[in-house]
Amino acid sequence: MNHKNGFNPLSRTTAHRRAMSRNMVTSLFRYERITTTKSKALEVRKSAEKLITRAKEDTVHNRREAAKFISDEKILNKLFTEIGPRMKERNGGYTRVLKLGFRQGDAADVVILELVDYKLESGEEKAEKKAAKKAPAAKDDSAKTKKAASTKSKEAAPAKKPASKKTSEKKEEPKAE
Protein backbone atom coordinates (compact mmCIF):
# COMPACT_ATOMS: atom_id res chain seq x y z
CA MET A 1 0.00 0.00 0.00
CA ASN A 2 1.05 3.55 -0.65
CA HIS A 3 -0.55 5.28 2.34
CA LYS A 4 0.96 8.55 3.53
CA ASN A 5 3.96 8.35 1.19
CA GLY A 6 4.52 11.89 -0.12
CA PHE A 7 6.75 10.98 -3.04
CA ASN A 8 8.66 8.19 -4.70
CA PRO A 9 12.41 8.51 -4.03
CA LEU A 10 13.14 6.52 -7.23
CA SER A 11 16.12 4.80 -5.54
CA ARG A 12 18.20 7.97 -5.87
CA THR A 13 19.87 10.41 -3.55
CA THR A 14 18.11 13.69 -2.87
CA ALA A 15 20.46 15.74 -5.03
CA HIS A 16 20.25 13.30 -7.94
CA ARG A 17 16.46 13.14 -7.71
CA ARG A 18 16.09 16.94 -7.66
CA ALA A 19 18.47 17.42 -10.58
CA MET A 20 16.75 14.72 -12.60
CA SER A 21 13.33 16.18 -11.87
CA ARG A 22 14.44 19.68 -12.91
CA ASN A 23 16.00 18.38 -16.12
CA MET A 24 12.92 16.35 -17.02
CA VAL A 25 10.52 19.24 -16.34
CA THR A 26 12.70 21.54 -18.45
CA SER A 27 12.68 18.97 -21.27
CA LEU A 28 8.92 18.59 -20.96
CA PHE A 29 8.43 22.32 -21.40
CA ARG A 30 11.00 22.50 -24.23
CA TYR A 31 9.65 19.63 -26.33
CA GLU A 32 6.15 19.43 -24.80
CA ARG A 33 6.47 15.63 -24.95
CA ILE A 34 9.03 13.27 -23.40
CA THR A 35 9.44 9.50 -23.17
CA THR A 36 10.39 8.08 -19.79
CA THR A 37 9.49 5.41 -17.26
CA LYS A 38 6.12 5.44 -15.58
CA SER A 39 7.41 6.09 -12.05
CA LYS A 40 9.56 9.03 -13.20
CA ALA A 41 6.69 10.47 -15.23
CA LEU A 42 4.31 10.39 -12.28
CA GLU A 43 6.84 12.24 -10.11
CA VAL A 44 7.75 14.81 -12.77
CA ARG A 45 4.09 15.42 -13.51
CA LYS A 46 3.52 16.76 -9.97
CA SER A 47 6.10 19.51 -10.23
CA ALA A 48 5.26 20.30 -13.87
CA GLU A 49 1.60 20.88 -13.07
CA LYS A 50 2.46 23.15 -10.15
CA LEU A 51 4.71 25.23 -12.40
CA ILE A 52 2.05 25.50 -15.10
CA THR A 53 -0.45 26.68 -12.48
CA ARG A 54 2.01 29.42 -11.49
CA ALA A 55 2.59 30.33 -15.15
CA LYS A 56 -1.08 31.07 -15.71
CA GLU A 57 -0.54 34.38 -13.93
CA ASP A 58 2.61 36.18 -15.09
CA THR A 59 3.91 38.05 -12.03
CA VAL A 60 7.42 38.71 -10.83
CA HIS A 61 6.88 36.49 -7.80
CA ASN A 62 5.63 33.57 -9.90
CA ARG A 63 8.54 33.94 -12.32
CA ARG A 64 11.06 33.88 -9.47
CA GLU A 65 9.45 30.85 -7.88
CA ALA A 66 9.50 29.02 -11.22
CA ALA A 67 13.10 30.13 -11.85
CA LYS A 68 14.12 28.25 -8.69
CA PHE A 69 13.15 25.08 -10.53
CA ILE A 70 13.89 25.93 -14.19
CA SER A 71 17.36 27.35 -14.83
CA ASP A 72 17.02 27.89 -18.61
CA GLU A 73 15.74 31.42 -19.28
CA LYS A 74 14.33 30.57 -22.72
CA ILE A 75 12.26 27.73 -21.33
CA LEU A 76 11.12 29.86 -18.40
CA ASN A 77 10.01 32.54 -20.84
CA LYS A 78 8.22 29.94 -22.98
CA LEU A 79 6.42 28.66 -19.90
CA PHE A 80 5.04 32.10 -19.04
CA THR A 81 4.39 33.42 -22.57
CA GLU A 82 3.14 30.31 -24.40
CA ILE A 83 2.28 27.39 -22.14
CA GLY A 84 0.68 29.33 -19.26
CA PRO A 85 -1.74 31.34 -21.43
CA ARG A 86 -2.71 28.19 -23.38
CA MET A 87 -3.78 26.53 -20.12
CA LYS A 88 -5.67 29.58 -18.79
CA GLU A 89 -9.11 27.99 -19.17
CA ARG A 90 -8.08 24.61 -17.74
CA ASN A 91 -8.40 23.93 -13.99
CA GLY A 92 -5.60 21.39 -13.63
CA GLY A 93 -4.76 18.22 -15.50
CA TYR A 94 -2.26 19.89 -17.82
CA THR A 95 -0.33 16.70 -18.60
CA ARG A 96 -1.21 13.24 -19.84
CA VAL A 97 0.59 9.90 -19.51
CA LEU A 98 0.34 7.51 -22.46
CA LYS A 99 1.58 3.94 -22.00
CA LEU A 100 3.98 2.60 -24.62
CA GLY A 101 4.86 -0.83 -23.27
CA PHE A 102 7.91 -2.36 -21.67
CA ARG A 103 11.56 -1.47 -22.15
CA GLN A 104 13.68 -4.21 -23.75
CA GLY A 105 16.51 -4.38 -21.23
CA ASP A 106 14.80 -4.29 -17.84
CA ALA A 107 11.08 -4.55 -18.68
CA ALA A 108 10.34 -1.15 -17.11
CA ASP A 109 7.01 0.48 -17.99
CA VAL A 110 7.74 3.12 -20.64
CA VAL A 111 5.32 6.02 -21.09
CA ILE A 112 5.01 9.31 -22.92
CA LEU A 113 4.49 12.33 -20.70
CA GLU A 114 3.05 15.20 -22.72
CA LEU A 115 1.11 18.40 -22.33
CA VAL A 116 -2.62 17.92 -22.92
CA ASP A 117 -2.81 20.37 -25.84
CA TYR A 118 0.26 18.90 -27.61
CA LYS A 119 -0.31 18.41 -31.34
CA LEU A 120 1.80 16.14 -33.49
CA GLU A 121 3.38 17.96 -36.43
CA SER A 122 3.73 16.38 -39.84
CA GLY A 123 7.07 16.32 -41.64
CA GLU A 124 5.96 19.12 -43.97
CA GLU A 125 5.15 21.47 -41.10
CA LYS A 126 8.54 20.83 -39.49
CA ALA A 127 10.30 21.54 -42.79
CA GLU A 128 8.40 24.80 -43.18
CA LYS A 129 9.37 25.93 -39.68
CA LYS A 130 13.02 25.10 -40.29
CA ALA A 131 12.97 26.97 -43.60
CA ALA A 132 11.35 29.99 -41.94
CA LYS A 133 14.04 30.04 -39.24
CA LYS A 134 16.87 29.67 -41.74
CA ALA A 135 15.56 32.26 -44.24
CA PRO A 136 16.55 35.43 -42.31
CA ALA A 137 19.95 33.95 -41.44
CA ALA A 138 20.55 32.87 -45.04
CA LYS A 139 20.20 36.44 -46.35
CA ASP A 140 22.90 37.73 -44.01
CA ASP A 141 25.24 34.83 -44.64
CA SER A 142 24.83 34.80 -48.44
CA ALA A 143 27.44 37.54 -48.99
CA LYS A 144 29.90 35.80 -46.66
CA THR A 145 29.48 32.46 -48.39
CA LYS A 146 29.99 34.01 -51.84
CA LYS A 147 33.26 35.58 -50.70
CA ALA A 148 34.40 32.35 -49.10
CA ALA A 149 33.54 30.36 -52.22
CA SER A 150 35.45 32.73 -54.50
CA THR A 151 38.58 32.61 -52.34
CA LYS A 152 38.40 28.81 -52.13
CA SER A 153 38.12 28.49 -55.91
CA LYS A 154 41.14 30.79 -56.42
CA GLU A 155 43.20 28.77 -53.97
CA ALA A 156 42.09 25.45 -55.39
CA ALA A 157 42.79 26.33 -59.03
CA PRO A 158 46.62 26.64 -58.77
CA ALA A 159 46.82 23.40 -56.83
CA LYS A 160 45.20 21.48 -59.68
CA LYS A 161 47.45 22.80 -62.47
CA PRO A 162 50.74 21.30 -61.27
CA ALA A 163 49.05 17.96 -60.77
CA SER A 164 47.88 17.94 -64.38
CA LYS A 165 51.43 18.76 -65.62
CA LYS A 166 52.86 15.82 -63.73
CA THR A 167 50.36 13.46 -65.26
CA SER A 168 51.04 14.80 -68.73
CA GLU A 169 54.82 14.39 -68.22
CA LYS A 170 54.35 10.82 -67.11
CA LYS A 171 52.32 10.05 -70.18
CA GLU A 172 54.94 11.57 -72.48
CA GLU A 173 57.89 9.68 -70.98
CA PRO A 174 56.66 6.20 -71.95
CA LYS A 175 56.03 7.40 -75.50
CA ALA A 176 59.61 8.71 -75.82
CA GLU A 177 61.17 5.34 -74.96
Coordinates of N, CA and C in Angstrom, one line a residue:
M1 N 0.8 -1.2 0.0 CA 0.0 0.0 0.0 C 0.9 1.2 0.0
N2 N 0.3 2.3 -0.5 CA 1.1 3.6 -0.7 C 0.5 4.6 0.3
H3 N 0.1 4.3 1.5 CA -0.6 5.3 2.3 C 0.5 6.2 2.9
K4 N 0.2 7.5 2.9 CA 1.0 8.6 3.5 C 2.4 8.7 3.0
N5 N 2.7 8.1 1.8 CA 4.0 8.4 1.2 C 3.8 9.6 0.3
G6 N 4.6 10.6 0.6 CA 4.5 11.9 -0.1 C 5.1 11.8 -1.5
F7 N 6.1 11.1 -1.7 CA 6.7 11.0 -3.0 C 7.5 9.7 -3.2
N8 N 7.9 9.4 -4.4 CA 8.7 8.2 -4.7 C 10.1 8.6 -4.8
P9 N 11.0 8.1 -4.0 CA 12.4 8.5 -4.0 C 13.2 8.0 -5.2
L10 N 12.6 7.0 -6.0 CA 13.1 6.5 -7.2 C 14.5 5.9 -7.0
S11 N 14.8 5.4 -5.9 CA 16.1 4.8 -5.5 C 17.3 5.7 -5.9
R12 N 17.1 7.0 -5.6 CA 18.2 8.0 -5.9 C 18.4 8.8 -4.6
T13 N 19.6 9.5 -4.6 CA 19.9 10.4 -3.5 C 19.0 11.7 -3.8
T14 N 18.9 12.5 -2.8 CA 18.1 13.7 -2.9 C 18.6 14.6 -4.0
A15 N 19.9 14.8 -4.0 CA 20.5 15.7 -5.0 C 20.2 15.2 -6.4
H16 N 20.4 13.9 -6.6 CA 20.2 13.3 -7.9 C 18.8 13.4 -8.3
R17 N 17.9 13.1 -7.4 CA 16.5 13.1 -7.7 C 16.0 14.5 -8.1
R18 N 16.5 15.5 -7.4 CA 16.1 16.9 -7.7 C 16.6 17.4 -9.0
A19 N 17.9 17.0 -9.3 CA 18.5 17.4 -10.6 C 17.7 16.7 -11.7
M20 N 17.4 15.5 -11.6 CA 16.7 14.7 -12.6 C 15.4 15.3 -12.8
S21 N 14.7 15.6 -11.8 CA 13.3 16.2 -11.9 C 13.4 17.5 -12.6
R22 N 14.3 18.4 -12.2 CA 14.4 19.7 -12.9 C 14.7 19.5 -14.4
N23 N 15.7 18.6 -14.7 CA 16.0 18.4 -16.1 C 14.8 17.8 -16.9
M24 N 14.1 16.9 -16.3 CA 12.9 16.3 -17.0 C 11.8 17.4 -17.2
V25 N 11.6 18.2 -16.2 CA 10.5 19.2 -16.3 C 10.9 20.2 -17.4
T26 N 12.2 20.6 -17.4 CA 12.7 21.5 -18.4 C 12.5 20.9 -19.8
S27 N 12.9 19.6 -20.0 CA 12.7 19.0 -21.3 C 11.2 18.9 -21.7
L28 N 10.4 18.6 -20.7 CA 8.9 18.6 -21.0 C 8.4 19.9 -21.5
F29 N 8.9 21.0 -20.9 CA 8.4 22.3 -21.4 C 9.1 22.7 -22.7
R30 N 10.3 22.2 -23.0 CA 11.0 22.5 -24.2 C 10.3 21.8 -25.4
Y31 N 10.1 20.5 -25.2 CA 9.6 19.6 -26.3 C 8.2 19.3 -26.2
E32 N 7.6 19.6 -25.1 CA 6.1 19.4 -24.8 C 5.8 18.0 -24.8
R33 N 6.7 17.1 -24.9 CA 6.5 15.6 -25.0 C 7.8 14.9 -24.7
I34 N 7.8 14.0 -23.7 CA 9.0 13.3 -23.4 C 8.7 11.8 -23.2
T35 N 9.6 10.9 -23.4 CA 9.4 9.5 -23.2 C 10.3 9.1 -22.0
T36 N 9.7 8.5 -21.0 CA 10.4 8.1 -19.8 C 9.7 6.9 -19.1
T37 N 10.2 6.5 -18.0 CA 9.5 5.4 -17.3 C 8.3 5.9 -16.5
K38 N 7.4 5.0 -16.2 CA 6.1 5.4 -15.6 C 6.3 6.1 -14.2
S39 N 7.2 5.5 -13.4 CA 7.4 6.1 -12.1 C 8.0 7.5 -12.1
K40 N 9.0 7.7 -13.0 CA 9.6 9.0 -13.2 C 8.5 10.0 -13.7
A41 N 7.7 9.6 -14.6 CA 6.7 10.5 -15.2 C 5.7 10.9 -14.2
L42 N 5.3 10.0 -13.3 CA 4.3 10.4 -12.3 C 4.9 11.4 -11.3
E43 N 6.2 11.3 -11.0 CA 6.8 12.2 -10.1 C 7.1 13.6 -10.8
V44 N 7.5 13.6 -12.0 CA 7.8 14.8 -12.8 C 6.5 15.6 -13.0
R45 N 5.4 14.8 -13.2 CA 4.1 15.4 -13.5 C 3.6 16.3 -12.4
K46 N 3.9 15.9 -11.1 CA 3.5 16.8 -10.0 C 4.1 18.1 -10.0
S47 N 5.4 18.2 -10.2 CA 6.1 19.5 -10.2 C 5.8 20.3 -11.5
A48 N 5.6 19.6 -12.6 CA 5.3 20.3 -13.9 C 3.9 21.0 -13.8
E49 N 2.9 20.3 -13.2 CA 1.6 20.9 -13.1 C 1.6 22.1 -12.1
K50 N 2.4 22.0 -11.1 CA 2.5 23.2 -10.2 C 3.1 24.4 -10.9
L51 N 4.1 24.1 -11.7 CA 4.7 25.2 -12.4 C 3.8 25.8 -13.4
I52 N 3.0 25.0 -14.1 CA 2.1 25.5 -15.1 C 1.0 26.3 -14.4
T53 N 0.5 25.9 -13.2 CA -0.4 26.7 -12.5 C 0.1 28.1 -12.1
R54 N 1.4 28.1 -11.8 CA 2.0 29.4 -11.5 C 2.1 30.2 -12.8
A55 N 2.4 29.6 -13.9 CA 2.6 30.3 -15.2 C 1.3 30.9 -15.7
K56 N 0.2 30.5 -15.2 CA -1.1 31.1 -15.7 C -1.2 32.5 -15.4
E57 N -0.6 33.0 -14.3 CA -0.5 34.4 -13.9 C 0.9 34.9 -14.0
D58 N 1.2 35.7 -14.9 CA 2.6 36.2 -15.1 C 2.9 37.3 -14.2
T59 N 3.5 37.0 -13.0 CA 3.9 38.0 -12.0 C 5.4 37.8 -11.7
V60 N 6.0 38.8 -11.2 CA 7.4 38.7 -10.8 C 7.6 37.6 -9.8
H61 N 6.7 37.5 -8.8 CA 6.9 36.5 -7.8 C 6.8 35.1 -8.4
N62 N 5.8 34.9 -9.3 CA 5.6 33.6 -9.9 C 6.8 33.2 -10.8
R63 N 7.4 34.2 -11.5 CA 8.5 33.9 -12.3 C 9.7 33.5 -11.5
R64 N 9.9 34.2 -10.3 CA 11.1 33.9 -9.5 C 10.9 32.5 -8.8
E65 N 9.7 32.2 -8.5 CA 9.5 30.9 -7.9 C 9.7 29.8 -8.9
A66 N 9.3 30.0 -10.2 CA 9.5 29.0 -11.2 C 11.0 29.0 -11.6
A67 N 11.7 30.1 -11.5 CA 13.1 30.1 -11.8 C 13.9 29.3 -10.8
K68 N 13.4 29.1 -9.7 CA 14.1 28.2 -8.7 C 14.2 26.8 -9.2
F69 N 13.2 26.5 -10.0 CA 13.1 25.1 -10.5 C 13.7 24.9 -12.0
I70 N 13.5 26.0 -12.8 CA 13.9 25.9 -14.2 C 15.0 26.9 -14.4
S71 N 16.2 26.5 -14.7 CA 17.4 27.4 -14.8 C 17.5 28.0 -16.2
D72 N 16.9 27.4 -17.2 CA 17.0 27.9 -18.6 C 16.0 29.1 -18.8
E73 N 16.6 30.2 -19.1 CA 15.7 31.4 -19.3 C 14.8 31.3 -20.5
K74 N 15.2 30.7 -21.5 CA 14.3 30.6 -22.7 C 13.1 29.7 -22.4
I75 N 13.4 28.6 -21.7 CA 12.3 27.7 -21.3 C 11.4 28.4 -20.3
L76 N 11.9 29.1 -19.4 CA 11.1 29.9 -18.4 C 10.2 30.9 -19.1
N77 N 10.8 31.6 -20.1 CA 10.0 32.5 -20.8 C 8.9 31.9 -21.6
K78 N 9.2 30.7 -22.2 CA 8.2 29.9 -23.0 C 7.1 29.5 -22.1
L79 N 7.4 29.1 -20.9 CA 6.4 28.7 -19.9 C 5.4 29.8 -19.6
F80 N 5.9 31.0 -19.4 CA 5.0 32.1 -19.0 C 4.4 32.8 -20.2
T81 N 5.0 32.7 -21.4 CA 4.4 33.4 -22.6 C 3.5 32.5 -23.5
E82 N 3.9 31.2 -23.5 CA 3.1 30.3 -24.4 C 2.3 29.3 -23.6
I83 N 3.0 28.5 -22.8 CA 2.3 27.4 -22.1 C 1.2 27.9 -21.1
G84 N 1.6 28.8 -20.3 CA 0.7 29.3 -19.3 C -0.6 29.9 -19.9
P85 N -0.5 30.8 -20.8 CA -1.7 31.3 -21.4 C -2.6 30.3 -22.1
R86 N -1.9 29.3 -22.7 CA -2.7 28.2 -23.4 C -3.6 27.4 -22.4
M87 N -3.1 27.3 -21.2 CA -3.8 26.5 -20.1 C -4.7 27.4 -19.2
K88 N -4.9 28.6 -19.6 CA -5.7 29.6 -18.8 C -7.1 29.1 -18.4
E89 N -7.7 28.4 -19.4 CA -9.1 28.0 -19.2 C -9.2 26.7 -18.4
R90 N -8.1 25.9 -18.3 CA -8.1 24.6 -17.7 C -7.8 24.7 -16.2
N91 N -8.6 23.9 -15.4 CA -8.4 23.9 -14.0 C -7.6 22.7 -13.5
G92 N -6.4 22.5 -14.0 CA -5.6 21.4 -13.6 C -5.6 20.3 -14.7
G93 N -4.8 19.3 -14.5 CA -4.8 18.2 -15.5 C -4.1 18.7 -16.8
Y94 N -2.9 19.3 -16.7 CA -2.3 19.9 -17.8 C -1.4 18.9 -18.6
T95 N -1.2 17.7 -17.9 CA -0.3 16.7 -18.6 C -1.1 15.4 -18.7
R96 N -0.6 14.6 -19.6 CA -1.2 13.2 -19.8 C -0.1 12.2 -19.9
V97 N -0.4 11.0 -19.5 CA 0.6 9.9 -19.5 C 0.0 8.8 -20.4
L98 N 0.7 8.5 -21.5 CA 0.3 7.5 -22.5 C 1.3 6.3 -22.4
K99 N 0.8 5.1 -22.2 CA 1.6 3.9 -22.0 C 2.1 3.5 -23.4
L100 N 3.4 3.1 -23.4 CA 4.0 2.6 -24.6 C 4.2 1.1 -24.6
G101 N 4.6 0.6 -23.4 CA 4.9 -0.8 -23.3 C 6.0 -1.0 -22.3
F102 N 6.8 -2.0 -22.6 CA 7.9 -2.4 -21.7 C 9.2 -2.2 -22.4
R103 N 10.2 -1.7 -21.6 CA 11.6 -1.5 -22.2 C 12.2 -2.8 -22.3
Q104 N 13.1 -2.9 -23.4 CA 13.7 -4.2 -23.7 C 14.6 -4.7 -22.7
G105 N 15.5 -3.9 -22.1 CA 16.5 -4.4 -21.2 C 16.0 -4.8 -19.9
D106 N 15.2 -4.0 -19.2 CA 14.8 -4.3 -17.8 C 13.3 -4.4 -17.6
A107 N 12.5 -4.4 -18.7 CA 11.1 -4.5 -18.7 C 10.4 -3.5 -17.8
A108 N 11.0 -2.3 -17.8 CA 10.3 -1.1 -17.1 C 9.2 -0.6 -17.9
D109 N 8.1 -0.1 -17.3 CA 7.0 0.5 -18.0 C 7.5 1.8 -18.6
V110 N 7.3 1.9 -19.9 CA 7.7 3.1 -20.6 C 6.5 3.9 -21.0
V111 N 6.5 5.2 -20.8 CA 5.3 6.0 -21.1 C 5.8 7.3 -21.8
I112 N 4.8 8.0 -22.4 CA 5.0 9.3 -22.9 C 4.3 10.3 -22.0
L113 N 5.1 11.3 -21.5 CA 4.5 12.3 -20.7 C 4.4 13.6 -21.6
E114 N 3.2 14.1 -21.8 CA 3.0 15.2 -22.7 C 2.0 16.2 -22.2
L115 N 2.1 17.4 -22.7 CA 1.1 18.4 -22.3 C -0.2 18.0 -23.0
V116 N -1.3 18.3 -22.4 CA -2.6 17.9 -22.9 C -2.9 18.5 -24.3
D117 N -2.5 19.7 -24.6 CA -2.8 20.4 -25.8 C -1.7 20.2 -26.9
Y118 N -0.8 19.2 -26.7 CA 0.3 18.9 -27.6 C -0.3 18.4 -28.9
K119 N 0.1 18.9 -30.0 CA -0.3 18.4 -31.3 C 0.9 17.9 -32.1
L120 N 0.7 16.7 -32.7 CA 1.8 16.1 -33.5 C 1.9 16.9 -34.8
E121 N 3.2 17.2 -35.2 CA 3.4 18.0 -36.4 C 3.8 17.0 -37.5
S122 N 3.3 17.2 -38.7 CA 3.7 16.4 -39.8 C 5.1 16.8 -40.3
G123 N 5.7 16.0 -41.1 CA 7.1 16.3 -41.6 C 7.1 17.6 -42.4
E124 N 6.0 17.9 -43.2 CA 6.0 19.1 -44.0 C 6.0 20.4 -43.1
E125 N 5.2 20.3 -42.0 CA 5.2 21.5 -41.1 C 6.5 21.7 -40.5
K126 N 7.2 20.7 -40.1 CA 8.5 20.8 -39.5 C 9.5 21.5 -40.5
A127 N 9.4 21.0 -41.8 CA 10.3 21.5 -42.8 C 10.0 23.0 -43.0
E128 N 8.8 23.4 -43.0 CA 8.4 24.8 -43.2 C 8.9 25.7 -42.0
K129 N 8.8 25.2 -40.8 CA 9.4 25.9 -39.7 C 10.9 26.1 -39.8
K130 N 11.6 25.0 -40.2 CA 13.0 25.1 -40.3 C 13.4 26.1 -41.4
A131 N 12.7 26.1 -42.5 CA 13.0 27.0 -43.6 C 12.7 28.4 -43.2
A132 N 11.7 28.6 -42.4 CA 11.4 30.0 -41.9 C 12.4 30.5 -41.0
K133 N 13.0 29.6 -40.2 CA 14.0 30.0 -39.2 C 15.3 30.3 -40.0
K134 N 15.6 29.5 -41.0 CA 16.9 29.7 -41.7 C 16.8 30.8 -42.7
A135 N 15.7 31.2 -43.2 CA 15.6 32.3 -44.2 C 16.2 33.6 -43.8
P136 N 15.9 34.2 -42.7 CA 16.6 35.4 -42.3 C 18.1 35.3 -42.2
A137 N 18.5 34.2 -41.6 CA 19.9 34.0 -41.4 C 20.6 33.7 -42.8
A138 N 20.0 33.1 -43.7 CA 20.6 32.9 -45.0 C 20.8 34.2 -45.8
K139 N 20.0 35.2 -45.7 CA 20.2 36.4 -46.4 C 21.5 37.1 -45.9
D140 N 21.7 37.1 -44.6 CA 22.9 37.7 -44.0 C 24.2 37.0 -44.4
D141 N 24.1 35.7 -44.4 CA 25.2 34.8 -44.6 C 25.5 34.6 -46.1
S142 N 24.6 35.0 -47.0 CA 24.8 34.8 -48.4 C 26.1 35.5 -49.0
A143 N 26.3 36.8 -48.5 CA 27.4 37.5 -49.0 C 28.7 36.9 -48.5
K144 N 28.7 36.4 -47.2 CA 29.9 35.8 -46.7 C 30.2 34.5 -47.4
T145 N 29.2 33.7 -47.7 CA 29.5 32.5 -48.4 C 30.0 32.7 -49.8
K146 N 29.5 33.7 -50.5 CA 30.0 34.0 -51.8 C 31.5 34.4 -51.8
K147 N 31.9 35.2 -50.8 CA 33.3 35.6 -50.7 C 34.1 34.4 -50.4
A148 N 33.7 33.5 -49.5 CA 34.4 32.4 -49.1 C 34.5 31.4 -50.3
A149 N 33.5 31.3 -51.1 CA 33.5 30.4 -52.2 C 34.5 30.9 -53.3
S150 N 34.5 32.2 -53.5 CA 35.4 32.7 -54.5 C 36.9 32.6 -54.1
T151 N 37.2 32.8 -52.8 CA 38.6 32.6 -52.3 C 39.0 31.1 -52.4
K152 N 38.1 30.2 -52.1 CA 38.4 28.8 -52.1 C 38.7 28.4 -53.6
S153 N 37.9 28.9 -54.5 CA 38.1 28.5 -55.9 C 39.4 29.0 -56.4
K154 N 39.9 30.2 -56.0 CA 41.1 30.8 -56.4 C 42.3 30.0 -55.9
E155 N 42.1 29.6 -54.6 CA 43.2 28.8 -54.0 C 43.3 27.4 -54.6
A156 N 42.1 26.8 -54.9 CA 42.1 25.5 -55.4 C 42.6 25.3 -56.8
A157 N 42.4 26.4 -57.6 CA 42.8 26.3 -59.0 C 44.3 26.1 -59.2
P158 N 45.2 26.9 -58.6 CA 46.6 26.6 -58.8 C 47.1 25.3 -58.3
A159 N 46.4 24.7 -57.3 CA 46.8 23.4 -56.8 C 46.5 22.3 -57.9
K160 N 45.6 22.5 -58.7 CA 45.2 21.5 -59.7 C 46.1 21.5 -60.9
K161 N 46.6 22.7 -61.3 CA 47.4 22.8 -62.5 C 48.7 22.0 -62.4
P162 N 49.5 22.1 -61.3 CA 50.7 21.3 -61.3 C 50.5 19.8 -61.3
A163 N 49.4 19.4 -60.7 CA 49.0 18.0 -60.8 C 48.8 17.5 -62.2
S164 N 48.2 18.3 -63.0 CA 47.9 17.9 -64.4 C 49.2 17.9 -65.2
K165 N 50.1 18.8 -64.9 CA 51.4 18.8 -65.6 C 52.2 17.5 -65.3
K166 N 52.1 17.0 -64.1 CA 52.9 15.8 -63.7 C 52.3 14.6 -64.5
T167 N 51.0 14.6 -64.6 CA 50.4 13.5 -65.3 C 50.7 13.5 -66.7
S168 N 50.7 14.7 -67.3 CA 51.0 14.8 -68.7 C 52.5 14.4 -69.0
E169 N 53.4 14.8 -68.1 CA 54.8 14.4 -68.2 C 55.0 12.9 -68.2
K170 N 54.3 12.3 -67.2 CA 54.3 10.8 -67.1 C 53.9 10.1 -68.4
K171 N 52.9 10.7 -69.0 CA 52.3 10.1 -70.2 C 53.3 10.2 -71.3
E172 N 54.0 11.3 -71.4 CA 54.9 11.6 -72.5 C 56.2 10.7 -72.4
E173 N 56.7 10.5 -71.2 CA 57.9 9.7 -71.0 C 57.8 8.3 -71.6
P174 N 56.7 7.5 -71.3 CA 56.7 6.2 -72.0 C 56.6 6.2 -73.5
K175 N 56.1 7.3 -74.0 CA 56.0 7.4 -75.5 C 57.4 7.6 -76.1
A176 N 58.3 8.4 -75.3 CA 59.6 8.7 -75.8 C 60.5 7.5 -75.8
E177 N 60.3 6.5 -75.0 CA 61.2 5.3 -75.0 C 60.8 4.4 -76.1

